[in-house]
Coordinates of N, CA, C and O in Angstrom, one line a residue:
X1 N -10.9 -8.2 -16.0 CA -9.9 -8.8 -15.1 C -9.5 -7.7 -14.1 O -9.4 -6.5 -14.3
X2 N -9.5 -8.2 -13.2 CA -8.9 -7.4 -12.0 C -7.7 -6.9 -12.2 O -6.9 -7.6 -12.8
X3 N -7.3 -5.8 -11.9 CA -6.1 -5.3 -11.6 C -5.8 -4.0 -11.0 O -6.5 -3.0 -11.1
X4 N -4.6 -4.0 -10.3 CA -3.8 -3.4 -9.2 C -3.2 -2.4 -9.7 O -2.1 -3.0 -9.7
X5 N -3.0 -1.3 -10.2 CA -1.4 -0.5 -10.5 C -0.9 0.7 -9.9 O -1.3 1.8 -9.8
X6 N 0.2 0.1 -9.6 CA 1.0 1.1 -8.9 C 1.7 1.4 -9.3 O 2.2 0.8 -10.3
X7 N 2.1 3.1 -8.7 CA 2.9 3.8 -9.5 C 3.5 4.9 -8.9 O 2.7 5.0 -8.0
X8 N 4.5 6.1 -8.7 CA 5.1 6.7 -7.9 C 6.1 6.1 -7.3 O 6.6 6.9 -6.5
X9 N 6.7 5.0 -7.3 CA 7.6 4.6 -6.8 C 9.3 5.7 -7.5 O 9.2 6.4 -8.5
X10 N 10.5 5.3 -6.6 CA 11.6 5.8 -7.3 C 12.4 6.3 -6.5 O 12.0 6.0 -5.4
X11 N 13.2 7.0 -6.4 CA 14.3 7.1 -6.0 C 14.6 8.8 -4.7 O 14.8 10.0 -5.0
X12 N 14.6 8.3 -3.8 CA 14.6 9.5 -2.6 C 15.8 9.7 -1.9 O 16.7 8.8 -2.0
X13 N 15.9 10.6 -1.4 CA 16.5 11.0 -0.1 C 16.2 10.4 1.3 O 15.0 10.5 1.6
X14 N 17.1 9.9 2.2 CA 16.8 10.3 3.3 C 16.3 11.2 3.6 O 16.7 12.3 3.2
X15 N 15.1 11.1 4.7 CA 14.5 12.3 4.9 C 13.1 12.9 4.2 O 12.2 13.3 4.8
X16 N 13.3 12.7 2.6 CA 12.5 12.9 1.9 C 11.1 11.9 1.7 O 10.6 11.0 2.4
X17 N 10.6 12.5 0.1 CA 8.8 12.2 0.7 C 9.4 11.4 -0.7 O 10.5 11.5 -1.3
X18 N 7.9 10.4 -1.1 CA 7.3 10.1 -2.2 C 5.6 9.7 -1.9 O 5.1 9.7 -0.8
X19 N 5.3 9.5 -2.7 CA 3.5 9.4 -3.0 C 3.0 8.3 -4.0 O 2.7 8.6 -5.1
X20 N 2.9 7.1 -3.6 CA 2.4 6.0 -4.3 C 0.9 6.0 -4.5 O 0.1 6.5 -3.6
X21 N 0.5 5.3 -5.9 CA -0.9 5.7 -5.9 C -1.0 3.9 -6.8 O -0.4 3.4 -7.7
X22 N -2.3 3.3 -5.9 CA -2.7 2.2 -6.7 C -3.9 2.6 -7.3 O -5.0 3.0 -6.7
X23 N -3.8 2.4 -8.5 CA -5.0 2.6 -9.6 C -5.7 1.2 -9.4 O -5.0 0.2 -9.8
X24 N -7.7 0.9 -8.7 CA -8.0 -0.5 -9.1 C -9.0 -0.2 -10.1 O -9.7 0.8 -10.3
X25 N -9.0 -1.5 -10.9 CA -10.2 -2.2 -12.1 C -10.3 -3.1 -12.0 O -9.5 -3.9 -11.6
X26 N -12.1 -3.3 -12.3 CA -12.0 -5.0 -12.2 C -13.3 -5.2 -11.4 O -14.4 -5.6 -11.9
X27 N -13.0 -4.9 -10.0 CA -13.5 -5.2 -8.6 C -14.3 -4.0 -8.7 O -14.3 -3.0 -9.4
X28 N -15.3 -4.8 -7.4 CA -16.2 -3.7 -6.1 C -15.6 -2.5 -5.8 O -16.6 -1.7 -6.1
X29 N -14.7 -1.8 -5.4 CA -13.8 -1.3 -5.0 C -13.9 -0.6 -3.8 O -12.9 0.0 -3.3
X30 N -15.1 -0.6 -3.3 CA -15.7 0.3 -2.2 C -16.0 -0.6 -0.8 O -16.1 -0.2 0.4
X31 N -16.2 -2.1 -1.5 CA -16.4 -3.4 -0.5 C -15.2 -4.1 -0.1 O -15.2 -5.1 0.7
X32 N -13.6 -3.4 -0.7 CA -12.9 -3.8 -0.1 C -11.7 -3.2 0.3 O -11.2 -2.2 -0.2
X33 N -11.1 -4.0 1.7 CA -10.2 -3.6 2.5 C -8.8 -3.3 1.5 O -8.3 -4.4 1.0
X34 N -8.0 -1.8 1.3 CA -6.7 -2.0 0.7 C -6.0 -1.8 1.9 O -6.3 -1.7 3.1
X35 N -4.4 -1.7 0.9 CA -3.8 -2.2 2.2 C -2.5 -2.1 1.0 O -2.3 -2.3 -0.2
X36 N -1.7 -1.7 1.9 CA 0.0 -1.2 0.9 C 1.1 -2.6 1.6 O 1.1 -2.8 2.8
X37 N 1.8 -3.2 0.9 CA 2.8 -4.2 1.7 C 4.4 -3.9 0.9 O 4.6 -3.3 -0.2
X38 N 5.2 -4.3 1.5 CA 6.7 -3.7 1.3 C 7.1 -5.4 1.1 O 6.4 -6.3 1.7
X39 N 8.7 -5.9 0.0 CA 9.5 -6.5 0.6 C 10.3 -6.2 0.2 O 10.1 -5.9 -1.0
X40 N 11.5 -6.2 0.6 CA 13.1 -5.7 0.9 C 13.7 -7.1 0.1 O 12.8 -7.8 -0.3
X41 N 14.7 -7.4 -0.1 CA 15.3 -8.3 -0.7 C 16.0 -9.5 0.0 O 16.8 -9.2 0.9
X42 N 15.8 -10.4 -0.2 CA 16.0 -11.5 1.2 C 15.3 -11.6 2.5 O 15.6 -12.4 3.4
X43 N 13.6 -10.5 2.3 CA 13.0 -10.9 3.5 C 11.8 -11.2 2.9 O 11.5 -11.2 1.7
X44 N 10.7 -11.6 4.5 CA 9.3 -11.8 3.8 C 8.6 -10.3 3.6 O 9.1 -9.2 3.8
X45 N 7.6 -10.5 3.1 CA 6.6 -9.4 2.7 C 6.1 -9.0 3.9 O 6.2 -9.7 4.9
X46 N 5.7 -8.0 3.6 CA 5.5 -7.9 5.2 C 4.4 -6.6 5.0 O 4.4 -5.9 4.0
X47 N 3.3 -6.4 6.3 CA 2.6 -5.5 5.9 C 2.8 -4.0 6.4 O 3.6 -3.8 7.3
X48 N 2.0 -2.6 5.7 CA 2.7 -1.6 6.0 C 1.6 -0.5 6.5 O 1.6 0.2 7.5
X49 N 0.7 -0.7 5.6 CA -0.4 0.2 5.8 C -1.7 -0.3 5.3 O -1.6 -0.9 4.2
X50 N -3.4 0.0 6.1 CA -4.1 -0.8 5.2 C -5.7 0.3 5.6 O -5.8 0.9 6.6
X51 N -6.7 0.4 4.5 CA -7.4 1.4 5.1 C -8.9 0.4 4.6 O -9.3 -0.2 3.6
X52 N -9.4 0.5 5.8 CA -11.4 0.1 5.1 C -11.8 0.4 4.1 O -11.3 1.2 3.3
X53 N -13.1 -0.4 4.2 CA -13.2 0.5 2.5 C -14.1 1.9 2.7 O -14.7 2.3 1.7
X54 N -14.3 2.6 3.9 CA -14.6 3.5 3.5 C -13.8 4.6 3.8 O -14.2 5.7 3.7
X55 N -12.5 4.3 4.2 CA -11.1 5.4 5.0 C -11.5 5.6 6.5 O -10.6 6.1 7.2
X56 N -12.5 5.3 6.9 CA -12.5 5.8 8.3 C -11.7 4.8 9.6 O -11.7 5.0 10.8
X57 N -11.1 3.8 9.1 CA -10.2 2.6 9.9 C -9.1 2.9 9.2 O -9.0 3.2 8.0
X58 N -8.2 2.6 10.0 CA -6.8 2.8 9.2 C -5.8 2.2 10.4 O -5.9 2.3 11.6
X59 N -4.7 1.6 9.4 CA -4.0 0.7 9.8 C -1.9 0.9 9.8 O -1.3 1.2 8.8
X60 N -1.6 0.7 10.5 CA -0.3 1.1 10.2 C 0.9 0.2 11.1 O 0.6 -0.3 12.2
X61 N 2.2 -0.1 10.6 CA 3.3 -0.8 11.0 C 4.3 0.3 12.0 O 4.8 1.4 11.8
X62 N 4.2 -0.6 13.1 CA 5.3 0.6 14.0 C 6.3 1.3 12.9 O 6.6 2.5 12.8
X63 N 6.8 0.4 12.3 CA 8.1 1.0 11.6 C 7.5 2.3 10.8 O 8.1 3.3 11.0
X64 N 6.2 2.2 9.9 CA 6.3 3.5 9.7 C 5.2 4.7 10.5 O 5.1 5.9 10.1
X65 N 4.7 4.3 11.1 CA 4.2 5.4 12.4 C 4.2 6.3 12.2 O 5.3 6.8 12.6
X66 N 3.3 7.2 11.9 CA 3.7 9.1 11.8 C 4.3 9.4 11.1 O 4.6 10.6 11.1
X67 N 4.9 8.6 10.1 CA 5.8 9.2 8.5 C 5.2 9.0 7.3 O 5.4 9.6 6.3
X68 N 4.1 7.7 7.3 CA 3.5 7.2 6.3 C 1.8 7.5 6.6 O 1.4 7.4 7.7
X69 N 1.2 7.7 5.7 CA -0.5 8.2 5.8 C -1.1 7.3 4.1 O -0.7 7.3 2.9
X70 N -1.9 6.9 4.6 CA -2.9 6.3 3.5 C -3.8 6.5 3.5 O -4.5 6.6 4.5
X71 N -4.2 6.9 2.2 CA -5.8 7.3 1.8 C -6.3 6.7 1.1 O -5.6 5.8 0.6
X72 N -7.9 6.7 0.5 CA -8.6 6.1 -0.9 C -9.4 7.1 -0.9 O -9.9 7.7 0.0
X73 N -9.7 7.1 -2.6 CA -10.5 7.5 -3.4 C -11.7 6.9 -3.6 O -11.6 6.7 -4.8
X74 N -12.9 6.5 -3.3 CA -13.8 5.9 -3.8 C -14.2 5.9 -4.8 O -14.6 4.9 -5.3
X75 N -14.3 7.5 -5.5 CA -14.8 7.6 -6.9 C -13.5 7.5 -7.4 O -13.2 6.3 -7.1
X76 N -13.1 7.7 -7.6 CA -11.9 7.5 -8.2 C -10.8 6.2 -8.5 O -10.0 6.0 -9.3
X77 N -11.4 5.2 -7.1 CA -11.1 3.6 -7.0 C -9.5 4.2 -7.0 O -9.0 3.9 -8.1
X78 N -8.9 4.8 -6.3 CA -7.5 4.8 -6.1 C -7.3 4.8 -4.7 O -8.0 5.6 -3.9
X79 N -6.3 3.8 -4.3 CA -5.9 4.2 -2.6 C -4.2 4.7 -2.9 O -3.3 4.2 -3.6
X80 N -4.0 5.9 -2.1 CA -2.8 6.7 -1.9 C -1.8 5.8 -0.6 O -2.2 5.0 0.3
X81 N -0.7 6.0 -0.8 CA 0.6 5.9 0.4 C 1.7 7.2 0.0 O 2.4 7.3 -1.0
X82 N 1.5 8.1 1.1 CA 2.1 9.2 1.2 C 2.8 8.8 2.2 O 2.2 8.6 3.3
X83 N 4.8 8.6 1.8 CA 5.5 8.8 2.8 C 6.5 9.8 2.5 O 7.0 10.2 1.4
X84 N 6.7 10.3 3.9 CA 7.4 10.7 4.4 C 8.7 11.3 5.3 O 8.1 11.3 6.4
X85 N 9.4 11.5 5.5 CA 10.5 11.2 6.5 C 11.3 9.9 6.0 O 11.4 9.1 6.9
X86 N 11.8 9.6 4.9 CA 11.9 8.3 4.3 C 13.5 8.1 4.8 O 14.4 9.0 4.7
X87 N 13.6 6.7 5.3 CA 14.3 6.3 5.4 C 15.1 5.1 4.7 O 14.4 4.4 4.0
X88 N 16.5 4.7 4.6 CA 17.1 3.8 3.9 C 16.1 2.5 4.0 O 15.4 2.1 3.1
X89 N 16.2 2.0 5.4 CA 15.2 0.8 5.5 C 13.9 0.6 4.6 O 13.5 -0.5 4.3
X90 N 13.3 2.0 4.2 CA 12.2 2.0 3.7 C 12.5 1.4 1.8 O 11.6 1.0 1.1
X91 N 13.3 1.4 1.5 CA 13.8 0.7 0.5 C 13.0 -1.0 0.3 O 13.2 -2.1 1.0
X92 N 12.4 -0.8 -0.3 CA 11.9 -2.2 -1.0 C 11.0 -1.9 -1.7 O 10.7 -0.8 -2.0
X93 N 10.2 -3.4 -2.4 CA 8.9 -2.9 -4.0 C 7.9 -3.4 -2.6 O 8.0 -4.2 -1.7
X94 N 6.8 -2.0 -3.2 CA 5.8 -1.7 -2.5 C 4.7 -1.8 -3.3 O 4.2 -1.0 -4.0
X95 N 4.0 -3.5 -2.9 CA 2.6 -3.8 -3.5 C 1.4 -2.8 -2.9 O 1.3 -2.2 -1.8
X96 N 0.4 -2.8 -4.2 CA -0.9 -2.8 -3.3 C -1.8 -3.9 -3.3 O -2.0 -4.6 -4.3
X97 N -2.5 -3.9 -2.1 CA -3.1 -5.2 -2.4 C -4.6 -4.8 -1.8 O -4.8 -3.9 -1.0
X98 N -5.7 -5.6 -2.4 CA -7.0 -5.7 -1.8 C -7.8 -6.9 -1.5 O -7.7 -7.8 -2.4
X99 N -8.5 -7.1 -0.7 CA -9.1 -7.8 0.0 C -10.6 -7.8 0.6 O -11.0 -7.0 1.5
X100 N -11.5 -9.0 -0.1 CA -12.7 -8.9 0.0 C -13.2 -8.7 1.2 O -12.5 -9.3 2.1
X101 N -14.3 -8.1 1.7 CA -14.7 -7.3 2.5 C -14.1 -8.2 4.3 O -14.7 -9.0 5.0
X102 N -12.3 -7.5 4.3 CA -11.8 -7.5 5.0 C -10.9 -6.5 5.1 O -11.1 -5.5 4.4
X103 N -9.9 -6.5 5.8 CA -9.2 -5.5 6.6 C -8.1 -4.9 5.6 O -7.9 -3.7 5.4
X104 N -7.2 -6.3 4.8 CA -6.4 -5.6 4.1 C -5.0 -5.8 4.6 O -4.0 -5.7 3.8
X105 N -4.9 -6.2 6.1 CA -3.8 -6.2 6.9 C -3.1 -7.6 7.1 O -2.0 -7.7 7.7
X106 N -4.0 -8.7 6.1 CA -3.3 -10.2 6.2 C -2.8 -10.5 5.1 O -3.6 -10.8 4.2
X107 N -1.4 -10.6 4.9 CA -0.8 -11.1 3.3 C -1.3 -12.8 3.2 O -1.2 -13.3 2.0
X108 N -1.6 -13.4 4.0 CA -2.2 -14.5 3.7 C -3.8 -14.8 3.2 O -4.2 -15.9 3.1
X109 N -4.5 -13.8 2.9 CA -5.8 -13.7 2.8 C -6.2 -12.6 1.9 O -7.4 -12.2 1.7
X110 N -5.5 -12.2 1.5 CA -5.6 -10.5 0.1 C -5.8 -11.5 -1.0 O -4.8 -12.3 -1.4
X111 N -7.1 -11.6 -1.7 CA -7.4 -11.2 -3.0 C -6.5 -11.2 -4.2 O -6.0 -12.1 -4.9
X112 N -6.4 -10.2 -4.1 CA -5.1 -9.4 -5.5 C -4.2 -8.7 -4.7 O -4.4 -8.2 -3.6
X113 N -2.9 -9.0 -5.7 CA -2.2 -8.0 -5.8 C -1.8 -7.3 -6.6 O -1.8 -7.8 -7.7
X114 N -1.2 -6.1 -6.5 CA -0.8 -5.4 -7.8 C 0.7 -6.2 -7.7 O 1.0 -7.1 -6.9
X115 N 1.6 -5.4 -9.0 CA 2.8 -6.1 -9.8 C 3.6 -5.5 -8.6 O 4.4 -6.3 -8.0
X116 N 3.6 -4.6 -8.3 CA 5.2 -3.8 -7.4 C 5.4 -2.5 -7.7 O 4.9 -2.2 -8.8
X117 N 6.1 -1.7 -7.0 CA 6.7 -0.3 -7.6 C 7.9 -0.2 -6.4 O 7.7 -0.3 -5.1
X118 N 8.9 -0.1 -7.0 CA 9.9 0.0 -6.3 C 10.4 1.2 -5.7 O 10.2 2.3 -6.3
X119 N 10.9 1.1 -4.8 CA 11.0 2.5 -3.8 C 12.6 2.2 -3.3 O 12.8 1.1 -2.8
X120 N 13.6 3.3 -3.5 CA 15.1 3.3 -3.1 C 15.3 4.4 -2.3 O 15.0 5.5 -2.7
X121 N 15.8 4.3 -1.1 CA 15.7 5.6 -0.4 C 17.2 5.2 0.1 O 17.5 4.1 0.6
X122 N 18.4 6.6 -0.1 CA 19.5 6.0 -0.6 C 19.8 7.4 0.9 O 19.0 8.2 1.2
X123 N 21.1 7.1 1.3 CA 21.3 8.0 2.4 C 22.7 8.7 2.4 O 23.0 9.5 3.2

């Protein structure tokens, strides 16, 4: 069975970092597009960050622009979300999701998703 897990989520500063890491099983993992998505409470999901499957495309939401960096692992079948400069707004559970040999960047068209890891960034 496929599956997503994230983990690193929790509790920051303004200003401050944290480092989400989705562990995949299951899947190809090399043929598909990941891709990190956020939702806040009372909004839609929305997308954040998303990388090819070989890291060399990479994808990002104005909002986090030059504070947030995503990587993957191939051997390892893990893709990273390292942020930074964290802001209150940045508060919500942060799926990872993947998507068969696409981009990663359409919440209407991902595959899987993982369960959540929630992220509080308190000011």
């Amino acid at each position: 069975q496929v599956q997503l897990v994230e983990s690193g989520g929790g509790l920051a500063q303004a200003g401050g970092s944290l480092k989400l890491s989705c562990a995949a099983s299951g899947l190809t993992f090399k043929i598909y597009g990941m891709g990190w998505f956020r939702q806040a409470p009372g909004k839609e999901r929305e997308f954040v960050s998303a990388s090819s499957w070989s890291g060399g495309r990479t994808a990002y939401a104005d909002s986090v622009k030059g504070r947030f960096t995503i990587a993957r692992d191939n051997e390892k079948e893990m893709v990273y979300l390292q942020m930074n400069s964290l802001k209150p707004e940045d508060t919500a559970v942060y799926y990872c999701a993947a998507e068969r040999a696409g981009p990663g960047t359409n919440p209407n068209v991902i595959n899987y998703w993982g369960k959540g890891t929630l992220v509080t960034v308190s000011s």
